[in-house]
Amino acid sequence: MNDKTQPAPVATSAAVENSPYTASPDSSSSKSYDDRPRRDDRPRDNDRPRDFDRPRRDDRPRDNDKPRDFDRPQRDDRPRDNDRPRGAEGALIELDRDIMKLLVRRATLLSRIRGGKDHAGTPAAAQAEKSIRTAWEEGSLAFSKDPRFTRDLFALLQEIKVLAKDDLDGRGSFHLAPARQAIEGTATGPASSNAALMWMTLAAASPASMFADTRLTLSSVLFTDVILGACNTLKHMGINIEHAPTGNGIGSITVSPGTGFALKDTGIHTGDSPLLLYLMAFFSAGATGTCRFTGGPAMKNTDLAGLRHTLPLLGARLAHVIPHSQGLPAMMECSGIIPEEVEIPGDLPLEGVCALLLAPLVWNTPVTLNLAHLPASVATAALAKVSPLHRESGAQVTAYGPTVRFTPGPLALPATPCLPLEPTLAAYLLAIPAFAKGKATLTGQWPEHSPQAIQAAILLEWAGLTLDITAESITASHAEPSPAPLPALEISPALAPLFFAIAAHKKFQGSFTFPELISFERESDIALAQDFLPRLGLQLNLDTFEIILAEKKEAWVSPDAFWSMALALSSYTAPGLNLVNPKTVTTIFPPFWAMYNALPTLANPAPPREQLKETAQAKPARRRIMTE
């Protein structure tokens, strides 16, 4: 037989005894494998001891018996798909939601490109926005053949800002709760920022021979973003200018004499101020050279057709850097040759007309400006703003109907020019007695001939106030007799919020009828009023133009500073109002909230505590002298 087919050997007893799985008889280790309990001998599950009695499945609480912190809607209570709009309507609703999400994402990415700020100051950010605009112009041909529409749409997209979560639900909003007492007191009125900007630029562009003193000083200037940006721009151009704050956004500005503007490939940043752009452009037109203008987002979307049409009449031209763009950035070339007669185009805005009426003072050449093509309201408002500067600087200006003649001659800029009050800002302070009663006095020169000052005075008298105007102050007092009727009036965007705040107050006080002869320069003010009035518990009926009672809404995100101040006044009429973005006011009127919180006493705001500490630390310490 073959060895491979032999059976395996059987283990003997000796082998079993020597197996490693069997312990020796004298060993003290565990039991052998054969001594282990059988399966039937092991303890059952029911016999095992338990540390706790776990409830059986049948004893556990049902879902209906569990306590709930909130009542979650049952499946039957949730909206079904049948309740949602279907077809084209439902598809458009879903598509609009997707578009909103994309807009939020786009605004977030754009803020990253701009460095988290509203102003894109770096060359890399400017180049990135140029690339974005160029790509938009190329891609927009796929959905529209109207270039103007696509540019306007792009401008709107560039202005979108994402609200924070706290702003959406109203948390962290500013609670408007002034003391409900009659006000009394005297405070320094808000000075005109436009007048301050014109004096600053005129002094910076004037040589030392035009100064009556060693320097020009402006007092009680509102340190707005525009003013501070203008100071930085003039410093960058080599102008010796200093600004010293006195607290709560107010301070003084000093301009020392220099050599004027020298344009040699100069870069000028104008921020978001159209007036600063026009001043720089027209003042520079009298020199020879080139310069590049840049600005903030607002100036990038501003149509500069009026400036582009006017500069060739002055021997200069403007070229936009971005193709098919109407705003900044732009390049300007100047020949320095000013003709003797210039007809101002009719599309030049008010800021441009004011700058052009001021620029001949530094051109040092005879020139006649013809204002016949301008709207009468624009020409009148521009002359009212610039004429005080002509008088105080000693300029030889003669007006013959629509023409204004400038004759070169020695000028003497005053050491401390007088800044008139800003009527639109002062009107919101003077209107407080109409809501809280009492009397308010603002020191400063009230510009009686300004169209906005006339319009503000009409609204204040319609609110039931009596105005007392002197050469150095204006006082508004609450009057018990019936107020004056409101005449035919076209209300400017800055005073439209004040009109609706007064109208709402009249509605709560008694019967109110919407004036029939009232119109608004900006049609969007009606839409903004429809969002403003529900915060007070009112509603504007567009069919009958009546203000009716409605349900009061929650905190409001104001579109601009004037609507924010109107809501602050309305807190006397409808208590418990909340403003989400109070910083909109500080951009143009920094001390407003400090004065508002100090009511019912109207007074100049005190300097902040940090400034008081710095002043105290600046005082020299007393020395103790020991004698024997």
XYZ file of C-alpha atoms in Angstrom:
628
model
C 0.000 0.000 0.000
C 1.207 3.456 -0.744
C 2.289 5.670 2.219
C 0.003 8.408 1.166
C -3.075 6.247 1.691
C -2.196 5.166 5.196
C -4.544 6.367 7.986
C -3.361 9.004 10.447
C -1.994 7.742 13.783
C -4.338 7.815 16.746
C -3.166 9.765 19.777
C -2.358 7.731 22.804
C -3.202 8.541 26.366
C 0.327 9.663 26.998
C 0.019 12.155 24.224
C -3.201 13.491 25.677
C -1.602 13.941 29.040
C 1.290 15.880 27.541
C -1.045 18.148 25.517
C -0.722 21.904 26.209
C -4.520 22.212 26.485
C -4.602 19.972 29.578
C -3.198 21.251 32.841
C -1.038 19.019 34.991
C -2.630 17.502 38.117
C -0.567 19.587 40.507
C -1.026 22.830 38.616
C -2.994 25.753 40.248
C -4.245 27.265 36.933
C -7.852 27.378 35.641
C -10.038 24.399 35.041
C -9.587 22.130 32.046
C -11.730 22.416 28.934
C -13.771 19.374 29.912
C -14.604 20.867 33.319
C -16.332 23.972 31.828
C -20.129 24.214 32.346
C -22.290 22.921 29.574
C -24.512 25.252 27.611
C -27.555 24.127 29.571
C -25.743 24.828 32.824
C -24.877 28.477 32.053
C -26.967 31.232 33.708
C -29.906 32.416 31.706
C -30.508 36.062 30.800
C -33.433 36.189 33.199
C -31.224 34.971 36.042
C -28.419 37.504 35.529
C -28.263 40.336 38.044
C -29.037 43.802 36.615
C -27.733 47.109 37.959
C -30.874 48.935 36.855
C -34.265 47.955 35.632
C -34.547 49.036 32.038
C -38.173 49.389 30.950
C -39.524 46.950 28.454
C -40.446 48.085 24.965
C -44.120 48.048 25.866
C -43.456 50.148 28.982
C -41.512 52.963 27.215
C -43.356 56.282 26.628
C -44.952 56.745 23.277
C -44.131 59.705 20.974
C -47.481 61.257 21.800
C -46.715 61.125 25.518
C -43.291 62.828 25.314
C -43.154 66.421 26.513
C -42.205 68.882 23.734
C -40.566 72.290 24.174
C -42.355 73.604 21.105
C -45.240 72.393 19.023
C -43.764 71.278 15.780
C -46.353 71.211 12.996
C -47.541 67.724 12.142
C -47.079 66.384 8.684
C -50.713 67.110 7.843
C -50.259 70.769 8.892
C -47.253 71.433 6.648
C -47.844 73.180 3.338
C -48.410 70.716 0.583
C -47.072 70.968 -2.917
C -50.619 71.528 -4.100
C -50.723 74.858 -2.218
C -47.614 76.209 -3.952
C -47.930 78.117 -7.234
C -47.360 75.911 -10.212
C -46.538 76.521 -13.815
C -44.801 79.679 -14.964
C -45.721 81.574 -11.780
C -44.133 79.016 -9.471
C -41.085 78.717 -11.702
C -40.571 82.489 -11.652
C -40.874 82.604 -7.863
C -38.242 79.897 -7.482
C -36.053 81.590 -10.074
C -36.279 84.923 -8.230
C -35.140 83.213 -5.036
C -32.144 81.784 -6.846
C -31.352 85.209 -8.288
C -31.450 86.748 -4.788
C -29.012 84.131 -3.541
C -26.710 84.887 -6.450
C -26.939 88.627 -5.753
C -25.925 88.052 -2.149
C -23.008 85.940 -3.271
C -21.970 88.562 -5.837
C -22.075 91.379 -3.284
C -19.953 89.313 -0.899
C -17.327 88.626 -3.557
C -17.292 92.282 -4.601
C -16.671 93.375 -1.003
C -13.675 91.035 -0.914
C -12.278 92.601 -4.080
C -12.678 96.066 -2.568
C -10.873 95.000 0.565
C -13.957 95.024 2.776
C -14.471 98.767 2.278
C -16.851 100.861 0.238
C -13.979 102.547 -1.592
C -11.678 100.583 -3.850
C -8.455 102.526 -3.452
C -5.842 100.003 -4.528
C -4.769 99.681 -8.178
C -5.368 95.923 -8.058
C -8.988 96.430 -6.986
C -9.522 99.062 -9.685
C -8.109 96.730 -12.322
C -10.317 93.890 -11.072
C -13.447 96.046 -11.349
C -12.398 97.121 -14.836
C -12.103 93.472 -15.875
C -15.523 92.713 -14.355
C -17.142 95.595 -16.216
C -15.481 94.617 -19.511
C -16.674 91.029 -19.142
C -20.169 92.289 -18.339
C -20.237 94.463 -21.466
C -19.241 91.485 -23.599
C -21.649 89.032 -21.963
C -24.620 91.391 -21.883
C -24.996 91.134 -25.658
C -26.518 87.699 -25.135
C -29.667 89.062 -23.415
C -30.015 92.721 -24.397
C -29.154 94.980 -27.295
C -29.735 98.155 -25.285
C -26.310 99.278 -23.970
C -27.823 101.910 -21.708
C -30.026 99.351 -19.969
C -27.132 96.951 -19.398
C -24.927 99.729 -17.995
C -27.648 100.896 -15.626
C -28.222 97.309 -14.531
C -24.519 96.840 -13.879
C -24.443 100.077 -11.876
C -27.309 98.810 -9.701
C -25.553 95.487 -9.145
C -22.414 97.304 -8.013
C -24.409 99.162 -5.359
C -25.971 96.095 -3.700
C -24.900 95.579 -0.091
C -25.694 92.565 2.058
C -27.483 93.235 5.341
C -26.214 91.532 8.464
C -28.382 88.971 10.230
C -28.957 91.347 13.153
C -30.180 94.000 10.709
C -32.695 91.621 9.181
C -34.417 90.726 12.441
C -34.028 94.180 14.010
C -31.675 93.129 16.780
C -29.141 95.730 17.772
C -31.286 98.543 16.371
C -31.260 102.066 17.801
C -34.301 102.680 19.992
C -35.676 106.189 19.461
C -36.962 107.413 22.826
C -36.444 111.167 23.342
C -37.684 112.921 26.454
C -41.295 113.867 25.747
C -41.001 117.428 27.035
C -40.986 120.863 25.455
C -37.499 121.673 24.199
C -35.577 124.827 24.985
C -32.042 125.994 24.272
C -29.533 127.369 21.780
C -26.998 125.420 19.754
C -24.592 126.050 16.895
C -26.330 125.218 13.645
C -24.852 122.811 11.096
C -22.603 124.715 8.718
C -22.822 124.140 4.983
C -20.368 121.454 3.903
C -20.590 122.620 0.281
C -19.579 126.160 1.275
C -16.688 124.773 3.320
C -15.575 122.648 0.380
C -15.667 125.628 -1.993
C -13.630 127.797 0.402
C -11.081 125.010 0.913
C -10.602 124.453 -2.812
C -10.483 128.176 -3.602
C -7.795 128.734 -0.973
C -5.819 125.706 -2.153
C -5.878 126.865 -5.790
C -4.986 130.486 -4.971
C -1.413 131.783 -4.739
C -0.109 133.454 -1.594
C -0.745 136.935 -3.030
C -4.520 136.395 -2.839
C -4.545 135.857 0.948
C -5.476 138.815 3.148
C -3.850 137.040 6.101
C -1.211 134.353 6.391
C -3.823 131.595 6.178
C -7.545 130.838 5.884
C -9.381 129.187 8.784
C -12.863 127.631 8.732
C -14.600 127.099 12.076
C -17.441 124.775 13.137
C -17.033 122.575 10.086
C -18.879 119.261 9.986
C -16.238 116.560 9.592
C -18.187 114.482 7.109
C -16.679 111.811 4.879
C -16.645 114.286 1.994
C -14.766 116.973 3.951
C -12.194 114.566 5.374
C -11.713 113.012 1.942
C -11.166 116.459 0.413
C -8.516 117.241 3.046
C -6.655 114.057 2.183
C -6.893 114.812 -1.542
C -5.498 118.330 -1.135
C -2.674 117.044 1.073
C -1.808 114.498 -1.609
C -1.592 117.363 -4.124
C 0.942 119.175 -1.927
C -1.430 121.704 -0.330
C -0.635 122.737 3.236
C -3.938 121.989 4.957
C -4.699 120.951 8.539
C -7.893 119.882 10.297
C -8.335 119.886 14.076
C -11.419 118.148 15.556
C -13.163 119.673 18.555
C -15.403 116.703 19.319
C -18.513 114.951 17.989
C -17.579 115.356 14.351
C -17.023 119.146 14.425
C -13.735 120.992 14.041
C -11.710 123.628 12.236
C -9.766 123.542 8.955
C -6.758 125.729 8.143
C -5.344 126.259 4.641
C -1.973 127.974 4.251
C -0.988 129.836 1.050
C 0.775 127.923 -1.678
C 1.508 128.059 -5.376
C -1.865 126.765 -6.636
C -2.569 123.635 -8.666
C 0.257 122.189 -10.763
C -0.943 119.462 -13.146
C 1.780 117.071 -14.256
C 0.209 113.635 -14.556
C -1.470 114.227 -11.208
C -3.845 111.662 -9.711
C -6.847 113.227 -7.956
C -9.247 111.118 -5.865
C -12.626 112.821 -5.424
C -14.357 110.188 -3.276
C -18.143 110.246 -3.662
C -18.444 114.033 -3.947
C -19.587 115.406 -7.334
C -18.871 118.965 -6.161
C -15.223 118.135 -5.404
C -14.842 116.587 -8.863
C -16.260 119.659 -10.626
C -14.169 122.025 -8.512
C -10.974 120.128 -9.282
C -11.809 119.836 -12.976
C -12.736 123.483 -13.613
C -9.993 124.920 -11.397
C -7.455 122.757 -13.236
C -8.753 123.886 -16.637
C -6.803 127.138 -16.281
C -3.470 125.276 -16.112
C -1.577 123.211 -18.673
C -1.176 119.489 -18.101
C -2.980 116.216 -17.591
C -4.569 114.611 -14.549
C -6.432 111.418 -13.707
C -9.662 111.478 -11.675
C -10.726 108.517 -9.548
C -13.635 108.206 -7.148
C -15.828 105.985 -5.053
C -18.601 103.643 -6.211
C -21.122 106.489 -6.496
C -18.898 108.474 -8.862
C -18.205 105.421 -10.978
C -21.896 105.214 -11.773
C -22.504 108.967 -12.187
C -23.192 110.266 -15.685
C -20.609 112.985 -16.378
C -22.081 114.061 -19.712
C -22.413 117.675 -18.514
C -18.725 117.853 -17.572
C -17.738 116.130 -20.807
C -19.692 118.715 -22.838
C -18.390 121.740 -20.908
C -14.642 121.073 -20.837
C -14.111 121.463 -24.624
C -15.524 124.990 -24.290
C -12.647 125.686 -21.857
C -9.878 124.221 -23.999
C -9.856 120.853 -22.238
C -11.322 117.388 -22.753
C -12.334 114.387 -20.659
C -11.769 110.740 -21.648
C -13.191 107.813 -19.699
C -10.716 105.097 -18.812
C -13.234 102.229 -18.923
C -14.763 101.764 -22.394
C -18.459 102.695 -22.699
C -18.373 104.152 -19.183
C -20.046 107.429 -18.204
C -18.302 107.983 -14.856
C -14.924 107.710 -13.226
C -12.063 106.927 -13.610
C -11.302 109.466 -16.325
C -8.361 111.357 -17.822
C -8.425 115.137 -18.397
C -6.139 117.110 -20.681
C -5.953 120.902 -20.318
C -4.479 123.450 -22.720
C -4.726 126.336 -20.248
C -6.330 128.585 -22.905
C -9.665 129.974 -21.652
C -11.861 131.809 -24.200
C -13.434 135.145 -23.337
C -17.033 133.899 -23.669
C -18.416 130.519 -22.577
C -21.999 129.322 -22.960
C -22.682 126.808 -20.210
C -24.491 123.696 -21.558
C -27.935 123.002 -20.175
C -27.047 119.495 -18.933
C -24.423 120.711 -16.456
C -25.774 119.924 -12.939
C -25.994 122.344 -10.040
C -22.662 121.291 -8.500
C -20.926 121.855 -11.818
C -22.447 125.316 -12.282
C -21.323 126.348 -8.778
C -17.768 125.180 -9.505
C -17.719 126.954 -12.870
C -18.903 130.232 -11.294
C -16.029 130.012 -8.804
C -13.171 128.877 -11.070
C -12.635 132.229 -12.918
C -11.339 133.712 -9.659
C -8.086 131.737 -10.127
C -7.876 131.713 -13.933
C -6.545 135.296 -14.000
C -8.174 136.013 -17.353
C -11.319 137.956 -18.324
C -14.221 135.665 -19.098
C -17.992 135.918 -19.497
C -20.247 132.979 -18.579
C -23.648 132.738 -20.234
C -26.285 130.918 -18.148
C -29.137 131.240 -20.655
C -29.209 127.525 -21.560
C -29.497 126.378 -17.944
C -32.824 125.774 -16.188
C -33.847 128.890 -14.261
C -33.948 126.991 -10.943
C -30.384 125.699 -11.391
C -28.975 129.115 -12.346
C -30.727 130.836 -9.417
C -29.580 128.253 -6.884
C -25.978 128.354 -8.133
C -25.758 132.145 -7.947
C -27.240 132.097 -4.437
C -24.554 129.661 -3.265
C -21.535 131.284 -4.933
C -22.345 135.010 -4.579
C -21.283 135.161 -0.871
C -17.843 133.837 -1.859
C -17.566 136.475 -4.584
C -18.371 139.258 -2.113
C -16.081 138.113 0.717
C -13.100 137.471 -1.570
C -13.365 140.878 -3.260
C -13.840 139.490 -6.771
C -14.883 141.859 -9.558
C -18.045 140.130 -10.805
C -20.804 141.825 -12.760
C -24.112 140.188 -13.720
C -26.098 141.332 -16.779
C -29.223 139.227 -17.016
C -28.156 135.643 -17.776
C -24.469 136.576 -18.235
C -21.837 136.898 -15.509
C -18.664 138.890 -16.264
C -15.380 138.196 -14.387
C -12.623 140.805 -14.464
C -9.135 139.862 -13.211
C -7.943 141.880 -10.274
C -6.394 141.648 -6.851
C -8.278 139.382 -4.463
C -8.045 139.092 -0.700
C -9.388 135.863 0.774
C -10.699 136.487 4.308
C -8.902 134.969 7.273
C -12.114 133.506 8.749
C -14.864 133.154 6.123
C -18.458 132.923 7.270
C -20.048 129.551 6.595
C -23.838 129.764 6.219
C -26.153 127.188 7.733
C -27.077 124.116 5.761
C -30.857 124.661 5.493
C -31.793 121.020 4.874
C -29.976 119.803 7.998
C -30.995 122.754 10.153
C -34.647 122.233 9.208
C -34.763 118.863 10.996
C -33.524 120.469 14.229
C -35.821 123.466 13.891
C -38.799 121.155 13.299
C -38.516 119.494 16.732
C -40.779 122.096 18.463
C -43.551 121.158 16.022
C -43.521 117.646 17.516
C -42.487 118.295 21.128
C -43.494 121.984 21.500
C -41.124 124.588 22.903
C -38.537 126.696 21.101
C -35.254 125.958 19.310
C -32.538 128.457 18.343
C -29.630 127.796 16.005
C -26.760 130.251 15.708
C -25.433 130.914 12.236
C -26.313 132.754 9.058
C -29.577 131.516 7.545
C -29.296 131.644 3.709
C -32.624 133.348 3.040
C -32.143 133.547 -0.733
C -31.299 129.890 -1.174
C -34.135 127.887 -2.811
C -33.715 125.089 -0.277
C -33.867 127.590 2.607
C -37.086 129.061 1.200
C -38.557 125.594 0.819
C -37.535 124.607 4.353
C -39.073 127.765 5.828
C -42.391 127.017 4.049
C -42.497 123.495 5.492
C -41.645 124.695 9.016
C -44.398 127.305 8.947
C -46.828 124.689 7.591
C -45.887 122.500 10.584
C -47.144 125.223 12.936
C -43.903 127.052 13.779
C -43.089 130.739 13.903
C -39.651 131.659 12.516
C -37.564 134.553 13.818
C -34.583 135.140 11.511
C -31.747 137.522 12.387
C -28.302 138.101 10.926
C -26.706 135.661 13.376
C -29.409 133.102 14.284
C -32.784 131.561 13.508
C -35.438 130.599 16.074
C -38.412 128.282 15.587
C -41.215 128.504 18.165
C -44.338 126.401 18.499
C -47.449 128.418 17.641
C -50.917 127.610 18.941
C -52.888 129.343 16.148
C -53.701 127.455 12.984
C -50.631 126.950 10.788
C -50.194 128.549 7.395
C -51.526 126.599 4.389
C -49.007 124.862 2.163
C -48.677 126.620 -1.216
C -47.767 125.008 -4.523
C -44.348 123.485 -3.952
C -41.942 121.041 -5.561
C -40.151 119.351 -2.683
C -36.491 118.361 -2.972
C -35.316 114.849 -1.997
C -33.615 116.185 1.160
C -36.865 117.709 2.498
C -39.347 115.084 1.283
C -38.855 112.950 4.458
C -39.566 116.028 6.610
C -42.794 116.622 4.682
C -44.044 113.073 5.345
C -43.017 113.245 9.016
C -45.042 116.463 9.449
C -47.958 114.952 7.492
C -47.983 111.885 9.763
C -47.957 114.111 12.855
C -50.902 116.085 11.491
C -52.756 112.832 10.810
C -52.401 111.706 14.431
C -53.346 115.147 15.711
C -56.587 115.323 13.718
C -57.915 115.399 10.192
C -55.344 115.663 7.430
C -55.806 116.156 3.708
C -52.943 115.598 1.308
C -52.077 118.933 -0.409
C -53.042 118.819 -4.063
C -50.406 121.264 -5.299
C -47.473 119.278 -3.899
C -45.021 117.500 -6.189
C -41.664 115.852 -5.685
C -38.453 116.316 -7.635
C -37.719 112.599 -7.276
C -40.518 110.146 -8.017
C -38.969 107.470 -5.810
C -39.828 109.542 -2.716
C -43.425 108.301 -2.964
C -42.200 104.692 -2.886
C -39.952 105.447 0.080
C -42.868 107.062 1.908
C -44.852 103.855 1.440
C -42.130 102.062 3.383
C -41.710 104.855 5.959
C -45.322 105.461 7.016
C -46.118 101.833 8.039
C -43.391 102.109 10.694
C -45.618 104.729 12.329
C -48.843 102.772 11.904
C -49.988 104.613 8.774
C -50.400 103.862 5.104
C -50.409 105.988 1.951
C -53.227 105.252 -0.477
C -51.894 105.965 -3.962
C -55.356 106.032 -5.551
C -56.721 108.839 -3.400
C -53.425 110.106 -1.928
C -54.798 109.777 1.593
C -52.919 108.756 4.729
C -54.909 106.150 6.655
C -54.318 104.123 9.806
C -52.668 100.719 9.405
C -50.801 98.097 11.384
C -47.481 99.264 12.810
C -44.367 97.520 11.504
C -41.079 96.694 13.187
C -37.581 98.221 12.981
C -36.688 100.056 9.788
C -33.603 100.093 7.560
C -33.483 103.707 6.412
C -32.424 104.467 2.808
C -30.470 107.641 3.707
C -29.726 110.159 6.453
C -32.758 112.391 5.829
C -35.235 109.533 6.210
C -33.415 108.519 9.413
C -33.830 112.014 10.862
C -37.486 112.009 9.819
C -37.986 108.771 11.765
C -36.269 110.363 14.771
C -38.762 113.250 14.674
C -41.679 110.835 14.286
C -40.708 109.083 17.518
C -42.596 111.906 19.272
C -45.692 111.025 17.253
C -45.453 107.211 17.437
C -43.366 106.060 20.438
C -41.365 102.855 20.293
C -39.671 103.291 16.918
C -36.420 101.493 16.112
C -33.804 102.412 13.524
C -31.473 99.683 12.290
C -28.814 101.900 10.658
C -28.346 105.141 12.635
C -24.864 105.649 11.165
C -26.412 106.953 7.964
C -26.933 110.291 9.748
C -23.372 110.619 11.038
C -22.016 110.518 7.483
C -23.470 113.989 6.757
C -24.422 115.322 10.234
C -22.037 113.818 12.842
C -23.327 115.600 16.008
C -27.030 114.892 15.351
C -27.432 111.899 17.684
C -25.508 113.585 20.494
C -27.877 116.562 20.293
C -30.918 114.278 19.928
C -30.024 112.266 23.036
C -29.572 115.488 25.060
C -33.167 116.632 24.442
C -35.257 118.365 25.809
C -32.272 120.712 26.198
C -30.948 121.835 22.834
C -27.254 122.591 23.266
C -23.897 122.020 21.628
C -22.762 118.422 22.147
C -20.025 117.936 24.700
C -16.682 116.486 23.546
C -16.376 112.712 23.959
C -14.799 111.318 27.107
C -11.695 110.169 25.259
C -10.970 113.727 24.158
C -11.529 115.071 27.676
C -9.001 112.552 28.999
C -6.463 113.578 26.367
C -6.977 117.247 27.261
C -6.515 116.515 30.949
C -3.339 114.543 30.281
C -1.981 117.338 28.098
C -2.018 119.808 31.025
C 1.361 120.191 32.724
C 1.566 118.430 36.053
C 1.981 120.555 39.164
C 5.417 120.511 40.764
C 5.897 120.433 44.492
C 8.851 122.533 45.669
C 10.282 121.542 49.046
C 12.163 124.144 51.057
C 14.213 123.660 54.158
